Coordinates of C-alpha atoms in Angstrom, one line a residue:
X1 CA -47.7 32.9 -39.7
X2 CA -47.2 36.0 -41.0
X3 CA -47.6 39.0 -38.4
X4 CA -47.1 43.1 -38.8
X5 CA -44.3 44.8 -37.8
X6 CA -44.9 46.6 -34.3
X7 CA -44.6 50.4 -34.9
X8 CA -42.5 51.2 -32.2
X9 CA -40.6 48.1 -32.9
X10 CA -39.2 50.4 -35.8
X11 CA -36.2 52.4 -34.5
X12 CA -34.2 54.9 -36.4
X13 CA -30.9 52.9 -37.2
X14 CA -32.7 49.0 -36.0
X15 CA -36.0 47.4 -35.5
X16 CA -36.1 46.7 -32.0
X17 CA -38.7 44.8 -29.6
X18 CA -39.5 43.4 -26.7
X19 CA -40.1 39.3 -27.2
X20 CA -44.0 38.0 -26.9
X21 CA -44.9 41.9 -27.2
X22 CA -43.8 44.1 -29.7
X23 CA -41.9 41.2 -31.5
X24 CA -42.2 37.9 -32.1
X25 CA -41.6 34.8 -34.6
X26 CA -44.4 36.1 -36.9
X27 CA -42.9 39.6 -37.0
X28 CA -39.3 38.0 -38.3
X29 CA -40.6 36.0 -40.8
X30 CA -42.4 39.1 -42.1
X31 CA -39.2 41.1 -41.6
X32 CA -36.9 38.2 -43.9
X33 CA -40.3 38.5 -46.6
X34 CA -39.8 42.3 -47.0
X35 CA -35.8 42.4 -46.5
X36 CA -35.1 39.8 -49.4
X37 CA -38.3 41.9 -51.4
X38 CA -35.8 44.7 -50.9
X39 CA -32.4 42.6 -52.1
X40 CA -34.0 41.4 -54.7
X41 CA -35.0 44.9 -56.0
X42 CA -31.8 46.1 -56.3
X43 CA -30.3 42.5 -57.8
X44 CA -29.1 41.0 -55.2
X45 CA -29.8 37.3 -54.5
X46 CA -27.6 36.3 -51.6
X47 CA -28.0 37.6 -47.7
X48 CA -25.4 36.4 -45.0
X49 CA -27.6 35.9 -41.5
X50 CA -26.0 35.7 -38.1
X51 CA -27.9 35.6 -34.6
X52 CA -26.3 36.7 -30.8
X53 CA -27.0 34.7 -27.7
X54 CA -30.0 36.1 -26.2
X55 CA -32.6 33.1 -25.2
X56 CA -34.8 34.4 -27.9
X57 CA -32.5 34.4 -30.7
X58 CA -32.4 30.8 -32.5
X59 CA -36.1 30.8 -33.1
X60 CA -36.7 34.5 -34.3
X61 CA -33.4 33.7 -36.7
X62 CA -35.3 30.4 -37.9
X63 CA -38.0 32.3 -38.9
X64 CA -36.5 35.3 -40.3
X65 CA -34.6 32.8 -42.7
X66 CA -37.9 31.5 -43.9
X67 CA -39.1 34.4 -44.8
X68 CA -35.9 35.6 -46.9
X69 CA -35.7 32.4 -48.3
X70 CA -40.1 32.6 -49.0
X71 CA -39.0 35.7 -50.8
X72 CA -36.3 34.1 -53.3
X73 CA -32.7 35.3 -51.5
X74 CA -30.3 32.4 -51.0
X75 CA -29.4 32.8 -47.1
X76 CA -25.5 32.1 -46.0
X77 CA -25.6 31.2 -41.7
X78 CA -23.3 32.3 -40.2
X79 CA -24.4 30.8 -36.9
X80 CA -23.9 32.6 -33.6
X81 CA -21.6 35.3 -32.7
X82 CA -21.0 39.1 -32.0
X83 CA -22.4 41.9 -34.8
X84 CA -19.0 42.8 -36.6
X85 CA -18.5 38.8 -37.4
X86 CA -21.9 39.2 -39.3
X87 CA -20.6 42.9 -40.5
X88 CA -17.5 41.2 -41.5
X89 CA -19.2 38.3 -43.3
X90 CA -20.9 40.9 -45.2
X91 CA -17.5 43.0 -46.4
X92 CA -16.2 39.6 -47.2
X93 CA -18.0 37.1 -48.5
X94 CA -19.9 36.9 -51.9
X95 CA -23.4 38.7 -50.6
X96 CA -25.5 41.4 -51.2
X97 CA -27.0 41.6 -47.9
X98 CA -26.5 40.7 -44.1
X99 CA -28.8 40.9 -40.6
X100 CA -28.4 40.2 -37.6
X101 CA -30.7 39.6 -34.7
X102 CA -29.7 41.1 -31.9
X103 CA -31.2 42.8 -28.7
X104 CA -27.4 44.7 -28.2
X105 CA -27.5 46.1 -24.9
X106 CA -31.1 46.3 -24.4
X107 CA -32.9 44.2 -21.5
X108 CA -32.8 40.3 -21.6
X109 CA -36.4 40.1 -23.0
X110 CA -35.6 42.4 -26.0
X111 CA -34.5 41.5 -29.3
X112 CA -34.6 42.9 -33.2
X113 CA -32.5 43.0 -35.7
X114 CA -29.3 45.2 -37.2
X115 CA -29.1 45.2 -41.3
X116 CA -26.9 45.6 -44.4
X117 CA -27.2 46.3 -48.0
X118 CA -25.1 46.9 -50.3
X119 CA -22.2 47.8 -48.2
X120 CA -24.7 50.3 -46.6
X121 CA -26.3 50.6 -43.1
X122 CA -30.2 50.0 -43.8
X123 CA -31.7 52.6 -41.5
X124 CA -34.3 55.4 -41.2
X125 CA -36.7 55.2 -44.1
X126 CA -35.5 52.1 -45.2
X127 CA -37.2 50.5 -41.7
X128 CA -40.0 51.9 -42.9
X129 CA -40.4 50.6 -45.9
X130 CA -40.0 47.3 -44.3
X131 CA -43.1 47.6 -42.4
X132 CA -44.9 49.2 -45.5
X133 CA -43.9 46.2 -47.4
X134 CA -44.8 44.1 -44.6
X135 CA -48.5 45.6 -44.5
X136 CA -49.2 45.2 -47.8
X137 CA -47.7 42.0 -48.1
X138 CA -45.8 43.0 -51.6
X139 CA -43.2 41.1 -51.9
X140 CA -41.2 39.3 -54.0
X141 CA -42.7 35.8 -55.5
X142 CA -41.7 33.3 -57.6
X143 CA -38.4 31.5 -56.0
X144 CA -37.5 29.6 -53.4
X145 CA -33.7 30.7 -52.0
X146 CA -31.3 27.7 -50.7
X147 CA -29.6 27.5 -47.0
X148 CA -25.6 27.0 -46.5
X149 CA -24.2 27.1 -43.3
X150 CA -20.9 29.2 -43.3
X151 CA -19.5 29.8 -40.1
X152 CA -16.4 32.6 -40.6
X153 CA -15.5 32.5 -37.3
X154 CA -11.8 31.4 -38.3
X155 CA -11.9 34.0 -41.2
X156 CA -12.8 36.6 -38.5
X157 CA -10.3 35.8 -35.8
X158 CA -7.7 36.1 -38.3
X159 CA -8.5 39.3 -39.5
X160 CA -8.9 40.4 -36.2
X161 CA -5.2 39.0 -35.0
X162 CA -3.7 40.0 -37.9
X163 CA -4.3 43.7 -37.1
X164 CA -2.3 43.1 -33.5
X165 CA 0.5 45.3 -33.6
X166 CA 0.6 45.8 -29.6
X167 CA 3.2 44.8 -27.1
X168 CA 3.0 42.4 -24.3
X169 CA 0.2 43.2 -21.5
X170 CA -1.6 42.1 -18.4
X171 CA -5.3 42.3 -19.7
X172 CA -9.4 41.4 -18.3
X173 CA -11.8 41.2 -20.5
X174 CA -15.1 41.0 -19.5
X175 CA -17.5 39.2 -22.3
X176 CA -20.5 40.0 -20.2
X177 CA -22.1 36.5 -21.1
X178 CA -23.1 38.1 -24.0
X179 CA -22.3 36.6 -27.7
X180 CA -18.5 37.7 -27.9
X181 CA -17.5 35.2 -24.9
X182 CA -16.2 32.7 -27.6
X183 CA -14.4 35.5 -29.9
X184 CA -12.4 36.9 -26.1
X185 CA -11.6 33.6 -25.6
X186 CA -9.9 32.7 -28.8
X187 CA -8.5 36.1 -29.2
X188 CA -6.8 35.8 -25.5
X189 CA -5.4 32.7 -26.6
X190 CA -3.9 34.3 -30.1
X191 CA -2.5 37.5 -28.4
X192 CA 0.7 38.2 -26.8
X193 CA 0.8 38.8 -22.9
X194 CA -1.2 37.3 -19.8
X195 CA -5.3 37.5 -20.1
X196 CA -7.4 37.0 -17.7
X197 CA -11.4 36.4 -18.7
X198 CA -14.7 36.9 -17.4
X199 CA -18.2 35.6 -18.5
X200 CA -17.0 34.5 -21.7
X201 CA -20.2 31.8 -21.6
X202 CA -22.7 32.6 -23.4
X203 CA -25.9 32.8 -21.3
X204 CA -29.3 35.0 -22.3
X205 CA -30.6 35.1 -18.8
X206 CA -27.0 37.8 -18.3
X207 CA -26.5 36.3 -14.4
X208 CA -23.7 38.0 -13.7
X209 CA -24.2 41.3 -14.7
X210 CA -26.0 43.3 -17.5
X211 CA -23.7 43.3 -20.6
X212 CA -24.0 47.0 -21.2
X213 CA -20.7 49.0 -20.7
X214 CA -21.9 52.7 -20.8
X215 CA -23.4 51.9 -17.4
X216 CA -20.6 52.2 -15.2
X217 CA -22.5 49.6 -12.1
X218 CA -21.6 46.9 -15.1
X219 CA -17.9 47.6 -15.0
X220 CA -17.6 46.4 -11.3
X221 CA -16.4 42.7 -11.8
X222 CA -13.8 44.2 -14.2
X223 CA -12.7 46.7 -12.4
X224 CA -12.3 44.4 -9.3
X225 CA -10.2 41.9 -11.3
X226 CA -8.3 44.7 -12.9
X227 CA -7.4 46.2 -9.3
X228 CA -7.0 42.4 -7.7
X229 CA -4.4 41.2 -10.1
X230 CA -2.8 44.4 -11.1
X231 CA -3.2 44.4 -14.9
X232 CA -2.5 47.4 -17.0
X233 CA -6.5 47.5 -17.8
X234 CA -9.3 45.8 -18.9
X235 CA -12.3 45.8 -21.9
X236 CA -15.7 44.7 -21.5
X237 CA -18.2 44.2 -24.2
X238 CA -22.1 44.5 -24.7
X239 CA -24.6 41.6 -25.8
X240 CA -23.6 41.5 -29.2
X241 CA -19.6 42.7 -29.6
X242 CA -20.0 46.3 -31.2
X243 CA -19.8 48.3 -27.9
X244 CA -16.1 48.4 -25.9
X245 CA -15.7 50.0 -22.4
X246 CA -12.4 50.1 -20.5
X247 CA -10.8 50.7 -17.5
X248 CA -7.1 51.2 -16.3
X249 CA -5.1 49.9 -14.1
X250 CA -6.1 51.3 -11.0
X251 CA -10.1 50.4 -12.4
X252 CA -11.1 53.8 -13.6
X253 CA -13.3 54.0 -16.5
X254 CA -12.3 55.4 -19.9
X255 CA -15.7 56.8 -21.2
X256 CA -15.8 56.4 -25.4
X257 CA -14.6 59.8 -26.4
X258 CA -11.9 59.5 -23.9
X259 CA -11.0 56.0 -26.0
X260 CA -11.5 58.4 -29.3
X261 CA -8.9 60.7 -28.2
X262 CA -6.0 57.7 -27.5
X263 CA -7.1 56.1 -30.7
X264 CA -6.6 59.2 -33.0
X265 CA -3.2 60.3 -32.3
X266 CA -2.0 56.9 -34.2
X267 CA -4.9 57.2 -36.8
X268 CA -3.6 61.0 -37.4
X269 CA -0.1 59.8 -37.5
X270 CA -0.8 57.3 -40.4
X271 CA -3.6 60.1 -42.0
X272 CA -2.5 63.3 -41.4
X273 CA -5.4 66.1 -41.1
X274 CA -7.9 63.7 -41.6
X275 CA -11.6 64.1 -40.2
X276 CA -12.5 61.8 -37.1
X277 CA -15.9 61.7 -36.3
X278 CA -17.7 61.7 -32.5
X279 CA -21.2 61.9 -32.0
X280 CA -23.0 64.9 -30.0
X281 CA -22.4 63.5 -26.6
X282 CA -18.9 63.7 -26.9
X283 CA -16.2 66.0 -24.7
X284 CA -15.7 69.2 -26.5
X285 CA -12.1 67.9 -24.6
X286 CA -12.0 65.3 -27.9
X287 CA -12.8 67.8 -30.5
X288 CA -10.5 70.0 -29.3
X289 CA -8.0 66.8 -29.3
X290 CA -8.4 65.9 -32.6
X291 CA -8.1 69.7 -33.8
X292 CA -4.5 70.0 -31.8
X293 CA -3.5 66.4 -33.6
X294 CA -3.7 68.3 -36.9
X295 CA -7.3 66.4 -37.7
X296 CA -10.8 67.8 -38.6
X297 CA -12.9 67.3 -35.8
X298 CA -16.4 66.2 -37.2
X299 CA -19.9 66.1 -35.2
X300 CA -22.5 63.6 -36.1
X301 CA -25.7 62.4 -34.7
X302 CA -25.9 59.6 -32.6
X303 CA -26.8 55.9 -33.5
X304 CA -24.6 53.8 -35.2
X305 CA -25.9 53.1 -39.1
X306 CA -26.0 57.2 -38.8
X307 CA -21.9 57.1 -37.6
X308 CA -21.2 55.1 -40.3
X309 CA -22.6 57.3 -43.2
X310 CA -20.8 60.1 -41.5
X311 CA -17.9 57.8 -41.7
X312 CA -18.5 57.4 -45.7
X313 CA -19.2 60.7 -46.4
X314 CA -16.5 62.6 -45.1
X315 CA -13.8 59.8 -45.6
X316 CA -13.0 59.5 -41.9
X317 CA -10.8 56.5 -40.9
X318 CA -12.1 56.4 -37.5
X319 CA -15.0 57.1 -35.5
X320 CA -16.4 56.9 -32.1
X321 CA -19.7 57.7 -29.8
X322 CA -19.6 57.7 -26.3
X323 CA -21.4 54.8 -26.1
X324 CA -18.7 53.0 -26.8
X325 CA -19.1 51.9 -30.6
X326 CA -15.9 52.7 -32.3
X327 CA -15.9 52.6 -36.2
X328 CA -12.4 51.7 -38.2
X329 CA -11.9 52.2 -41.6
X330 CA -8.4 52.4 -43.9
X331 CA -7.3 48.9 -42.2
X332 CA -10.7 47.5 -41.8
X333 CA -13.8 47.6 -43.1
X334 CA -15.7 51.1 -41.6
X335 CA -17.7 49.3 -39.1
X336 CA -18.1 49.4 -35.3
X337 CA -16.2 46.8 -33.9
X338 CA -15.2 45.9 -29.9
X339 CA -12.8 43.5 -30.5
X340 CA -10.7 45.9 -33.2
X341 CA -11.5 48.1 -31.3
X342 CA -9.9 46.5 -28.0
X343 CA -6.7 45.1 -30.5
X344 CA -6.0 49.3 -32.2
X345 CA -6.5 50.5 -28.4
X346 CA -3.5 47.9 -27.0
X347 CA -1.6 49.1 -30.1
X348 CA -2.2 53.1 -29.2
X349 CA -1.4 52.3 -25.9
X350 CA 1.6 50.5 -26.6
X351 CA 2.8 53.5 -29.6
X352 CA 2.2 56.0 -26.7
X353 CA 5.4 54.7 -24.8
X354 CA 2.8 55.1 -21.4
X355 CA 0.7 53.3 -20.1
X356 CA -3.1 53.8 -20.0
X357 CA -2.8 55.2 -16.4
X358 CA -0.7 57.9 -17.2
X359 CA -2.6 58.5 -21.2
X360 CA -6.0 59.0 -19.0
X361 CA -4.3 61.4 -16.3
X362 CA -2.7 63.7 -19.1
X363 CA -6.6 64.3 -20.2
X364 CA -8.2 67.8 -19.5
X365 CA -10.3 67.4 -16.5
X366 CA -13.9 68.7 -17.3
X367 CA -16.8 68.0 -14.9
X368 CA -19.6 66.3 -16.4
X369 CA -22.2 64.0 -16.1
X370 CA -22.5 60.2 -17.5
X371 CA -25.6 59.9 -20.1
X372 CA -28.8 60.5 -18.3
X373 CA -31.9 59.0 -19.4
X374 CA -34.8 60.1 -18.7
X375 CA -38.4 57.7 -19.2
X376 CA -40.4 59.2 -21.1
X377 CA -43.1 57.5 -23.5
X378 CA -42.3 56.3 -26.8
X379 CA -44.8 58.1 -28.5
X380 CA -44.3 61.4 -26.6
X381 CA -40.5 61.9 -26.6
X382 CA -39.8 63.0 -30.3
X383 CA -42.6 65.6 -29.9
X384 CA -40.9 66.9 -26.5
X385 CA -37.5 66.9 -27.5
X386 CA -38.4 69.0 -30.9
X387 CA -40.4 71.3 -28.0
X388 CA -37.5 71.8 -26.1
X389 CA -35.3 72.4 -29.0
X390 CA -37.7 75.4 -30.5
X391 CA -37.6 77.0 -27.0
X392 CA -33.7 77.1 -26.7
X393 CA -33.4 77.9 -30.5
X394 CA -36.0 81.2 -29.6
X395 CA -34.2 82.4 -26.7
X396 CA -31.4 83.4 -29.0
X397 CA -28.6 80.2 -27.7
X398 CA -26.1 78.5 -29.2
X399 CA -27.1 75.1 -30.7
X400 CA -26.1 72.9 -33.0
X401 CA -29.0 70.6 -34.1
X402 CA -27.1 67.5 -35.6
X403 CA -28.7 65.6 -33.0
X404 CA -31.5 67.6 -30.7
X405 CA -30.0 70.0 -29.4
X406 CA -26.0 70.4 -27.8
X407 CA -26.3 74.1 -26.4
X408 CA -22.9 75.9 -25.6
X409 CA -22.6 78.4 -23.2
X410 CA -20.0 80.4 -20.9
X411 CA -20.1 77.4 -18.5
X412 CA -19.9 74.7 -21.1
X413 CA -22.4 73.1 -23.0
X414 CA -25.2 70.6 -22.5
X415 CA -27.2 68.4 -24.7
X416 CA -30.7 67.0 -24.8
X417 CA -32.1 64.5 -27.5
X418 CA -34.4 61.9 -28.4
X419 CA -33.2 58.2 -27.8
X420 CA -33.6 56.3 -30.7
X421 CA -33.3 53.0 -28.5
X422 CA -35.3 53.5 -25.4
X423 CA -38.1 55.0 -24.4
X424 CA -36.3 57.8 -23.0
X425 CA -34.6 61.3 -24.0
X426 CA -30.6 61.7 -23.4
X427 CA -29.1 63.8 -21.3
X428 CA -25.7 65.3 -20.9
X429 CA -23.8 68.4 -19.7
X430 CA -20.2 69.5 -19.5
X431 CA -18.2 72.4 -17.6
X432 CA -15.3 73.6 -16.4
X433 CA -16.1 73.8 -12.8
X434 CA -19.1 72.1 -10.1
X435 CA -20.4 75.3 -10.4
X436 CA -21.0 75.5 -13.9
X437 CA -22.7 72.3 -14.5
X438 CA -24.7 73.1 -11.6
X439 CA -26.3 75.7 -13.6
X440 CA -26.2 73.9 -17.0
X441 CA -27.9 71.1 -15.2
X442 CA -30.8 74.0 -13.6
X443 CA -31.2 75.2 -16.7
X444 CA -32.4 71.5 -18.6
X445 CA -34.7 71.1 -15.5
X446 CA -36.7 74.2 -16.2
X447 CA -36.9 73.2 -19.7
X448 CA -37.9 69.7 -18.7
X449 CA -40.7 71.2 -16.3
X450 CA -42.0 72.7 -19.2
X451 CA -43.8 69.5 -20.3
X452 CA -43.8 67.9 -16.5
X453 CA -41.1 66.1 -16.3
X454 CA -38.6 66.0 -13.6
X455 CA -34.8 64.5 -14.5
X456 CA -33.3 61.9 -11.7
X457 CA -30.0 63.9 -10.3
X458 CA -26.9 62.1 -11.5
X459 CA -23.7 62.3 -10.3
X460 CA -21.2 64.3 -11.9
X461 CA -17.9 63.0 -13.0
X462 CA -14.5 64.4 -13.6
X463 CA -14.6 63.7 -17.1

């Protein structure tokens, strides 16, 4: 049965949901009605449908293919596996179209789904439309669309290997128990050098440890197998394969603009004053980076259907957010990827002559905190963030408002924004000194207590 789209299901760059509440069977099939409405509007007749491994998944995907095929697309499965399989299903094979339903790195219960068309991230007010179509129930009639099973899990692998132009290295990988556990495990077998794997089962109920890598508490089980065996470092990946986080060899993490800035001294090399594009969380460390490499430094707003127009638009051939999503084009195929990702950074680290120790102690030491987020109602965090912004932008301060609002002072800068994920806004500070984040970090909390709200301290790190 047919049932409406949860508003706040409806994210800027994904619909996402929390199972039995804000999403359910109902909602997919509505979602696959008004998706393959939208295909078939612009010609298209053929959409390529993967699912990750959350608990949830198999029955939302079963109903989202009923409704694309109720709505006359022909639906290619591509069965289980990380995001950038189904991304790379869609650059490869014969289809207009892809989605994938995925919860990414949100809580167990959560899921929704990520979507392509036309070689185009569907975002912003194409959601919308979704829903509107939804509501009203206009969608397209007339013809029934066929089911073939596809898997391109081989097709994928060997794209992936192929791109291997590393040496020979100790290396964990830390799956997470999230849907790239069978990809690390065939990729370890393909690759050069000694591998050592974690959680590469694929279980929804995540009993080992949350498969989110921006969240450092997640990184423990790697960074003890890393330090334990004395490998040269190790990945780990989030629910559904599009987010990579690292750590060297003596289990310190490398944040996603610190990955940026190892990735685009090769990327620069083979493109010479090229853009490379970081979102608004990122080190000014990596903009200044890219600048001494001879490449544009470009900032873009956050999310990653909103990195990847950046990407097209400016011609970049490679892109990062701190988060961890890191977005190859030139040699691939422009998307974010955590396995490519984790095969260009063995090959940087191998070009570099050092190892990832001594890449990660030659970085500019700034003081900074990890992304704070702060709870605050889904229906009441656009409005305060846009409040906040308006104050700083009247007191006469430096912003740039790509993406709420990064301020830049003499200490440094700091940002606050909306998160287009969570029910939260995002918070982030940089300086040279304890000192001066103290006081970037005093001066968000009066903002903040503006409207009431009081941030949770976080610890700084040397960034």
């Amino acid at each position: 049965m047919t049932q409406p789209i949860h508003p706040t299901a409806l994210r800027e760059y994904d619909i996402r949901g929390t199972v039995g509440q804000t999403l359910d069977e109902g909602a997919a099939y509505a979602i696959g009605r008004a998706f393959a409405t939208r295909v078939r509007r612009v010609g298209g007749v053929r959409v390529a449908v993967g699912y990750d491994g959350r608990l949830s998944s198999p029955a939302l995907e079963a109903a989202l293919v009923r409704g694309l095929t109720a709505s006359g697309v022909d639906v290619v499965r591509i069965g289980m596996g990380p995001t950038p399989m189904l991304y790379h299903a869609a650059a490869t094979l014969e289809v207009e179209a892809a989605i994938q339903v995925t919860g990414s790195h949100n809580p167990a219960q959560d899921n929704g789904f990520k979507m392509v068309l036309q070689s185009h991230p569907f975002y912003g007010e194409d959601i919308q439309d979704l829903a509107r179509i939804a509501a009203a129930q206009d969608w397209e009639q007339g013809r029934i669309g066929t089911v073939t099973d596809n898997p391109t899990v081989e097709a994928y692998l060997g794209d992936l290997s192929a791109g291997y132009a590393g040496g020979r290295f100790r290396i964990g990988w830390d799956a997470g128990n999230g849907a790239s556990g069978p990809i690390v495990e065939r990729l370890a077998k393909l690759l050069p050098g000694e591998h050592h794997l974690l959680f590469t089962d694929v279980d929804g109920h995540f009993p080992n440890h949350h498969p989110d890598p921006t969240e450092e508490a997640n990184l423990a089980h790697l960074k003890r197998l890393v330090i334990d065996k004395k490998l040269d470092f190790g990945f780990a990946f989030d629910g559904d394969g599009d987010r990579i986080g690292a750590v060297d060899g003596q289990g310190r993490v490398l944040w996603g603009d610190q990955l940026l800035a190892i990735l685009a001294e090769p990327a620069l090399a083979e493109h010479p004053g090229a853009p490379i594009v970081a979102d608004v969380k990122a080190s000014q460390t990596l903009f200044d980076r890219v600048a001494e490499l001879g490449g544009r430094p470009v900032m873009a707003p956050t999310g990653h259907s909103l990195m990847k127009v950046a990407m097209m638009r400016t011609g970049a051939p490679l892109g990062g957010e701190m988060s961890g999503h890191m977005f190859f084009a030139g040699d691939w195929y422009g998307f974010d990827d955590a396995h490519y990702a984790a095969i260009r950074l063995i090959r940087a680290i191998h070009l570099s002559g050092r190892s990832l120790d001594a890449l990660r102690d030659a970085m500019p030491v700034r003081v900074a905190t990890p992304e704070l987020r702060l709870p605050v109602a889904e229906d009441r965090k656009f409005a305060v963030a846009d409040a906040i912004v308006d104050a700083v932008v009247a007191q006469g301060a430096q912003v740039d408002r790509t993406d709420g609002a990064r301020v830049t002072t003499p200490d440094g800068w700091w940002l606050l924004r909306a998160s287009n994920t969570q029910a939260a806004l995002t918070i982030r500070a940089e300086a040279a000194d304890q000192a001066g984040l103290d006081r970037l970090l005093a001066t968000i909390d009066r903002h903040l207590a503006a409207h009431g709200l009081q941030r949770t301290p976080g610890s700084p790190a040397n960034h």
